Amino acid sequence: MRVVIVDAGGANTGSVRYAFDRLGVDAALVTDAASIRAAERVVLPGVGTAVQVMARLRELDLVDTLRTLQVPLLGICVGMQLLFSRSEEGNIDALGLLPGRVVRLAGTPALRVPHMGWNTMRKVRSSPLVEGIGPGDRAYFVHSYAAPVTADCILACDHGAPFAAVVQRGLVAGTQFHPERSGRVGARLLRNFLSPDFAAGPTP
Amino acid sequence: MLSRRIIPCLDVRDGRVVKGVRFRDHVDMGDIVDLALRYRDEGADELVFYDIGASPEGRSVDRDWVTRVSRLIDIPFCVAGGIRDVDTARAVLHAGADKISINTPALERPALIGELAEAFGVQCVVVGIDSIREADGQWRVRSHTGDPDRTRELPVRTLDWIVEAQRRGAGEIVLNCMDSDGVRRGYDIVQLKAARAVCGVPLIASGGAGTAEHFAEAFAEADVDGALAASVFHSGAIAIPDLKRELKARGIEVRDV
């Protein structure tokens, strides 16, 4: 399967590539529209700030390519946040593939921000994307901003307030956690994304 | 609910994992990748690699082993050692590290914290602090601790430095209490509680773990987000699955493996 990882300057592109490698898939790092359009699966990782990753996508002239993609797309961490309409981080317009606005997590003395570590998630809707990931399973999060729980939310997580941990609308999906660093749970999600069943999409 | 993190720390010198007592007399503990995989399998939540020779020797971390680890490991890991500019940090992160930890270089040039946070986001930037209690009862920081002959005593108070590091963009603080490091008599709960009171980002306890009870104290009393240890894990004195069972029995949230 032709899997490409959009190299938008995020620092975790290497680790995401290795995660696919562990699944036996050789994912290429790409920065051009033609390679993205020719792929069967597209991954948009992102460690850094929404402002930087979005600026890099504009610089590479990939915004329209990603907005009009006809194949499954998986955003990871900041990559997932950029699927939404806007981000409070730098007050920017993002890709707008999913409605909603990414906001900063509100910390309290007992709830530290960044939200960093292994957290549990709860199911909001069913989807082949989260097949085999059950209650009590934990994934690794590290972020200060988060997307709201909307109609596109598959798994939700709580850190003071609920936020979206996994989202999907049709062929567009995203994970706030890092599948490349979430052990068995992360590997399962990536395998599900590669599966032909993925295109079936979420069910209510 | 977010779990408390158990973090084995691997001190790296010349591509091997080593461990000393009170930062001296380093003993070879094995190959980096072998140990990393062993801890991953046992249920470590995260790994920290300190290239302990890098900062004292004025060089940056060797990226080859970072890549080797990243290829095989599916849990997060942090790399420390001689990272003193954005370009070096970028290279280490691109090699596959999830976070970078800076200690001596941050003390030498505090603006580095902000530059890294700006470039990669605060979640990537860990500030490691080596702290010691001085005769006047104050905790103060030490730099260049990788080499005892070059360790410097700084006038900076530890609690002030924790506040400043956060203000400049630290996303996590690792507080290594040097008085208790390597001697397995427990974490410095008094100091960690004082640190917790001024630390709004994740705080990791380091130095002194000898028993499961010590971990439980750090989580329950000092409310730290993670606890780091080296020798008790390397020697097999504490097995991570047993430690997690013990913590769970005490009502402390941990990740099952």
XYZ file of C-alpha atoms in Angstrom:
461
model
C 0.000 0.000 0.000
C 1.266 3.489 -0.880
C 1.336 5.423 2.374
C 2.789 8.925 2.473
C 3.618 11.114 5.427
C 3.360 14.836 4.781
C 6.617 16.356 6.012
C 5.345 19.666 7.335
C 8.420 20.210 9.465
C 6.968 18.501 12.522
C 9.600 16.863 14.668
C 7.863 13.476 14.900
C 7.807 12.612 11.202
C 10.640 10.142 11.753
C 8.896 8.322 14.607
C 5.643 8.087 12.639
C 7.556 6.579 9.744
C 9.178 4.024 12.056
C 5.737 3.126 13.456
C 4.536 2.178 9.957
C 7.829 0.390 9.402
C 7.074 -1.781 12.459
C 3.780 -2.698 10.739
C 5.690 -3.715 7.616
C 4.694 -0.618 5.623
C 7.294 1.590 3.993
C 5.797 5.087 4.274
C 7.485 7.855 2.280
C 8.051 11.386 3.575
C 6.709 13.774 0.960
C 6.278 17.500 0.441
C 4.635 17.655 -2.992
C 1.016 17.577 -4.113
C 1.499 14.911 -6.802
C 2.864 12.321 -4.346
C 0.031 13.056 -1.943
C -2.622 12.673 -4.627
C -1.085 9.410 -5.841
C -1.108 7.845 -2.364
C -3.649 5.398 -0.950
C -3.229 6.704 2.603
C -2.017 10.149 3.715
C -0.717 10.943 7.189
C -0.309 14.476 8.508
C 1.804 14.398 11.681
C 2.749 17.460 13.632
C 4.814 18.225 16.648
C 5.247 21.898 17.203
C 2.742 24.686 17.034
C -0.354 24.923 14.842
C 0.983 28.212 13.474
C 4.238 26.666 12.258
C 2.740 23.539 10.737
C -0.016 25.537 8.980
C 2.543 28.063 7.706
C 4.644 25.222 6.347
C 1.617 23.691 4.553
C 0.922 27.067 2.911
C 4.579 27.456 1.973
C 4.508 24.019 0.317
C 1.207 24.975 -1.342
C -0.482 21.853 0.049
C -3.556 23.414 1.677
C -5.883 22.850 -1.282
C -4.428 19.394 -1.937
C -5.274 18.323 1.606
C -8.679 20.034 1.554
C -9.731 18.206 -1.603
C -8.098 14.854 -0.916
C -10.093 11.801 -2.089
C -8.155 9.204 -0.069
C -8.048 8.484 3.685
C -6.230 11.154 5.681
C -4.995 10.761 9.262
C -3.916 13.816 11.231
C -1.793 13.180 14.319
C -1.615 15.581 17.299
C -1.219 19.073 15.796
C -2.002 17.411 12.455
C -5.405 16.438 13.858
C -5.975 19.915 15.310
C -5.371 21.420 11.873
C -8.255 19.378 10.413
C -10.616 21.748 12.255
C -11.762 25.190 11.121
C -9.722 27.294 13.499
C -7.107 27.029 16.208
C -6.833 29.313 19.179
C -3.083 28.644 19.080
C -2.001 31.745 17.161
C -5.656 32.399 16.205
C -5.317 30.874 12.771
C -7.569 29.434 10.122
C -6.783 25.744 9.736
C -7.747 23.259 7.013
C -11.458 23.416 7.786
C -12.197 19.774 6.985
C -14.065 19.427 10.291
C -16.174 22.137 11.936
C -14.973 23.367 15.295
C -12.333 25.419 17.029
C -9.267 24.059 18.812
C -8.790 25.718 22.203
C -6.192 25.745 24.945
C -6.675 23.218 27.762
C -7.559 24.935 31.013
C -5.214 23.771 33.749
C -5.886 23.697 37.464
C -3.453 23.122 40.331
C -4.339 19.413 40.152
C -4.484 19.206 36.348
C -1.256 20.158 34.701
C -0.942 21.600 31.211
C 0.599 20.307 28.972
C -1.583 17.207 29.317
C 1.276 14.711 29.230
C 1.133 10.972 29.720
C -1.057 7.890 29.292
C -4.785 8.505 29.537
C -7.915 6.410 29.095
C -10.573 7.199 26.496
C -14.288 6.583 26.174
C -16.250 5.645 23.105
C -18.545 8.270 21.625
C -19.261 6.488 18.334
C -18.189 3.236 16.701
C -15.784 3.163 13.804
C -13.516 0.566 12.207
C -10.725 3.036 13.058
C -10.943 2.173 16.762
C -11.727 -1.536 16.380
C -9.942 -3.496 19.122
C -9.398 -0.449 21.336
C -11.532 -0.830 24.423
C -12.381 0.802 27.742
C -9.362 0.965 30.023
C -6.890 1.086 27.143
C -4.480 3.981 27.398
C -2.775 6.098 24.781
C 0.075 8.595 25.082
C -0.887 12.271 24.933
C 1.286 15.357 24.983
C -0.430 18.625 24.101
C -1.649 21.978 25.422
C -4.463 22.566 22.911
C -7.379 20.284 22.119
C -10.341 19.871 19.780
C -13.940 19.916 21.024
C -16.174 16.855 21.273
C -18.399 17.349 18.216
C -20.481 15.086 15.980
C -17.178 13.883 14.452
C -15.779 12.585 17.738
C -15.134 8.816 17.936
C -13.216 8.571 21.221
C -13.210 11.288 23.865
C -10.707 11.883 26.644
C -10.951 14.005 29.783
C -8.413 16.372 31.264
C -10.457 18.753 33.365
C -12.901 19.009 30.479
C -13.734 16.519 27.724
C -11.904 16.811 24.415
C -11.679 14.759 21.213
C -9.042 12.005 21.276
C -10.011 10.418 17.942
C -12.153 12.015 15.241
C -13.455 10.880 11.882
C -15.743 12.223 9.192
C -15.767 10.012 6.119
C -12.214 9.599 4.907
C -10.853 12.317 7.191
C -9.592 11.118 10.581
C -7.338 12.291 13.364
C -5.858 11.281 16.692
C -4.842 13.711 19.409
C -2.676 11.028 21.001
C 0.521 9.770 19.434
C -0.145 6.342 17.881
C 3.577 6.022 17.139
C 4.262 6.173 20.884
C 1.175 4.454 22.280
C 2.334 0.834 22.284
C -0.224 -1.784 21.259
C -3.122 0.720 21.184
C -1.315 3.000 18.762
C -0.221 0.149 16.508
C -3.811 -1.097 16.399
C -5.141 2.309 15.372
C -2.573 2.619 12.573
C -3.395 -0.902 11.347
C -7.095 -0.014 11.363
C -6.340 3.114 9.332
C -4.578 0.970 6.718
C -7.399 -1.581 6.622
C -9.864 -1.593 3.679
C -12.629 -1.397 6.338
C -11.542 2.120 7.263
C -13.414 3.679 4.353
C -16.725 2.367 5.752
C -16.507 5.228 8.244
C -18.102 5.718 11.642
C -21.524 4.473 12.627
C -23.780 6.358 15.059
C -7.851 9.326 34.092
C -4.241 10.231 33.481
C -1.860 7.666 34.944
C 1.269 8.397 36.954
C 4.347 7.627 34.907
C 7.159 5.214 35.777
C 10.283 6.338 33.986
C 13.520 4.335 33.886
C 16.459 6.609 33.281
C 19.336 5.319 31.227
C 22.611 7.191 31.600
C 24.506 6.825 28.354
C 28.232 7.082 27.858
C 30.012 6.085 24.638
C 26.886 4.342 23.370
C 26.449 2.133 26.473
C 24.145 2.434 29.473
C 26.108 3.158 32.657
C 25.207 3.876 36.254
C 27.158 5.490 39.054
C 26.421 6.220 42.676
C 26.116 9.905 43.488
C 27.163 10.609 39.897
C 30.552 8.818 40.303
C 32.088 5.420 39.576
C 30.169 4.475 36.474
C 29.505 0.788 35.843
C 28.484 -0.680 32.464
C 24.829 -1.766 32.529
C 24.398 -2.974 28.933
C 23.408 -2.036 25.395
C 21.034 0.919 24.963
C 18.554 -0.789 22.665
C 18.490 -4.050 24.678
C 17.685 -2.170 27.871
C 15.175 0.127 26.161
C 13.270 -2.859 24.779
C 13.400 -4.674 28.111
C 11.847 -1.707 29.921
C 9.237 -1.236 27.201
C 8.230 -4.891 27.551
C 8.081 -4.629 31.339
C 5.704 -1.677 31.194
C 7.820 1.462 31.480
C 5.651 4.454 30.543
C 8.484 6.493 29.143
C 12.277 6.388 28.942
C 14.863 9.075 29.539
C 18.345 8.845 28.073
C 20.997 11.101 29.505
C 24.187 11.333 27.497
C 26.097 12.104 30.662
C 29.398 12.776 28.940
C 28.022 15.249 26.412
C 27.611 18.406 28.447
C 30.872 18.209 30.464
C 32.788 17.328 27.307
C 31.206 20.256 25.463
C 29.677 18.121 22.707
C 26.117 17.279 21.748
C 24.358 13.953 21.990
C 25.239 11.185 19.502
C 22.211 10.877 17.222
C 22.872 7.362 15.891
C 21.546 5.600 18.948
C 18.554 7.967 19.097
C 17.554 6.692 15.663
C 18.175 3.067 16.664
C 15.963 3.452 19.733
C 13.225 5.305 17.860
C 12.942 2.606 15.205
C 12.196 -0.078 17.768
C 10.483 1.651 20.672
C 6.747 2.404 20.696
C 6.655 4.388 23.936
C 7.826 7.984 24.321
C 11.401 8.826 25.131
C 13.309 11.918 26.074
C 16.948 12.663 25.283
C 19.272 14.871 27.304
C 22.887 15.787 27.032
C 24.679 18.795 25.604
C 21.706 20.167 23.642
C 22.546 23.866 23.569
C 20.873 25.266 20.455
C 17.742 24.902 18.317
C 19.553 23.157 15.454
C 20.937 20.419 17.694
C 17.543 19.976 19.331
C 15.917 19.693 15.916
C 18.398 17.028 14.858
C 17.722 14.973 18.016
C 13.950 15.320 17.612
C 14.156 14.419 13.930
C 16.232 11.379 14.852
C 13.114 10.255 16.724
C 13.228 11.597 20.279
C 9.867 12.827 21.559
C 11.239 15.349 24.010
C 14.534 16.970 24.738
C 15.761 17.754 28.204
C 18.165 20.560 28.911
C 19.988 21.212 32.155
C 23.429 22.858 32.114
C 22.835 24.720 28.814
C 19.610 26.212 30.213
C 21.471 27.499 33.269
C 24.217 28.953 31.105
C 21.746 30.643 28.775
C 18.135 30.645 30.047
C 16.849 32.135 26.755
C 17.472 28.693 25.213
C 14.306 27.416 26.920
C 12.178 29.988 25.112
C 13.897 29.396 21.788
C 13.173 25.661 21.978
C 9.574 26.209 23.094
C 9.067 28.625 20.208
C 10.548 26.183 17.692
C 8.945 22.914 18.839
C 6.184 23.756 21.322
C 6.475 23.629 25.107
C 5.471 19.944 25.185
C 8.874 19.001 23.742
C 10.914 20.997 26.214
C 11.928 19.415 29.505
C 14.136 21.274 31.957
C 16.202 18.978 34.146
C 17.381 20.399 37.440
C 20.092 19.007 39.717
C 19.434 20.364 43.159
C 21.248 20.121 46.474
C 20.468 21.344 49.979
C 23.126 23.766 51.164
C 24.278 24.580 54.699
C 21.878 27.542 54.986
C 18.924 25.194 54.353
C 18.265 26.486 50.844
C 18.079 24.220 47.795
C 20.339 25.445 45.022
C 21.116 24.175 41.545
C 24.264 22.534 40.220
C 25.471 22.477 36.626
C 27.847 20.147 34.735
C 26.881 17.273 37.019
C 27.779 14.644 34.405
C 31.399 15.029 35.517
C 31.927 15.523 39.282
C 35.262 17.250 38.673
C 33.563 19.952 36.641
C 30.342 20.310 38.606
C 29.660 23.952 39.419
C 27.845 25.432 42.381
C 25.468 28.141 41.237
C 23.840 30.794 43.424
C 20.427 30.109 41.839
C 17.760 28.824 44.244
C 16.054 25.703 42.914
C 12.496 26.947 43.497
C 13.252 30.257 41.744
C 14.701 28.357 38.802
C 11.592 26.142 38.545
C 9.452 29.288 38.314
C 11.720 30.937 35.758
C 12.024 27.802 33.617
C 8.218 27.584 33.345
C 7.923 31.280 32.545
C 10.386 30.795 29.702
C 8.532 27.803 28.232
C 9.465 24.573 30.012
C 6.734 21.980 29.426
C 7.990 19.612 32.121
C 10.408 19.739 35.042
C 12.587 16.816 36.146
C 13.851 17.552 39.639
C 16.848 15.465 40.592
C 17.507 15.730 44.302
C 21.256 15.098 44.484
C 21.349 14.490 48.234
C 19.268 11.357 47.769
C 20.428 10.277 44.301
C 21.697 6.729 43.973
C 21.425 5.826 47.658
C 17.918 4.308 47.605
C 16.597 5.877 50.797
C 13.605 7.429 49.126
C 12.762 10.490 47.094
C 13.213 13.878 48.781
C 9.518 14.361 49.545
C 9.990 17.694 51.330
C 11.796 19.213 48.384
C 9.404 17.702 45.850
C 6.400 19.103 47.721
C 7.996 22.544 47.713
C 8.667 22.179 43.998
C 5.111 20.977 43.320
C 3.727 24.092 44.983
C 5.416 26.299 42.374
C 5.198 23.930 39.390
C 2.128 24.104 37.122
C 3.563 21.839 34.419
C 4.261 18.120 34.856
C 6.853 17.441 37.577
C 9.011 14.325 37.607
C 10.729 13.111 40.779
C 14.292 11.883 40.446
C 16.879 10.580 42.878
C 16.578 8.124 45.735
C 14.098 5.406 44.760
C 14.842 2.161 46.591
C 11.468 0.502 47.171
C 7.941 0.548 45.772
C 6.970 2.466 48.914
C 9.235 5.330 47.815
C 7.376 5.648 44.516
C 4.035 5.561 46.305
C 5.155 8.373 48.666
C 6.281 10.559 45.774
C 2.924 10.165 44.018
C 0.665 10.327 47.064
C 2.482 12.957 49.119
C 4.333 15.134 46.616
C 1.726 14.692 43.833
C 4.396 14.287 41.159
C 3.276 13.266 37.672
C 6.050 10.761 37.166
C 8.893 9.125 39.021
C 12.248 8.447 37.493
C 14.755 5.866 38.677
C 17.799 4.073 37.343
C 19.746 1.708 39.550
C 16.768 -0.072 41.132
C 15.522 -0.976 37.675
C 18.908 -1.831 36.158
C 19.844 -4.083 39.079
C 16.479 -5.814 39.121
C 15.838 -4.706 42.719
C 12.441 -3.462 41.532
C 10.578 -5.070 38.635
C 8.222 -2.622 36.942
C 5.235 -5.034 36.785
C 5.519 -5.638 40.564
C 5.893 -1.914 41.192
C 2.768 -1.138 39.188
C 0.764 -3.834 40.979
C 1.857 -2.379 44.311
C 0.954 1.180 43.288
C -2.413 0.074 41.932
C -3.176 -1.705 45.215
C -2.573 1.637 46.959
C -5.085 3.374 44.703
C -2.507 5.091 42.519
C -3.504 5.323 38.852
C -1.066 3.370 36.666
C -1.072 1.999 33.151
C -1.569 -1.772 32.923
C 0.525 -3.535 30.365
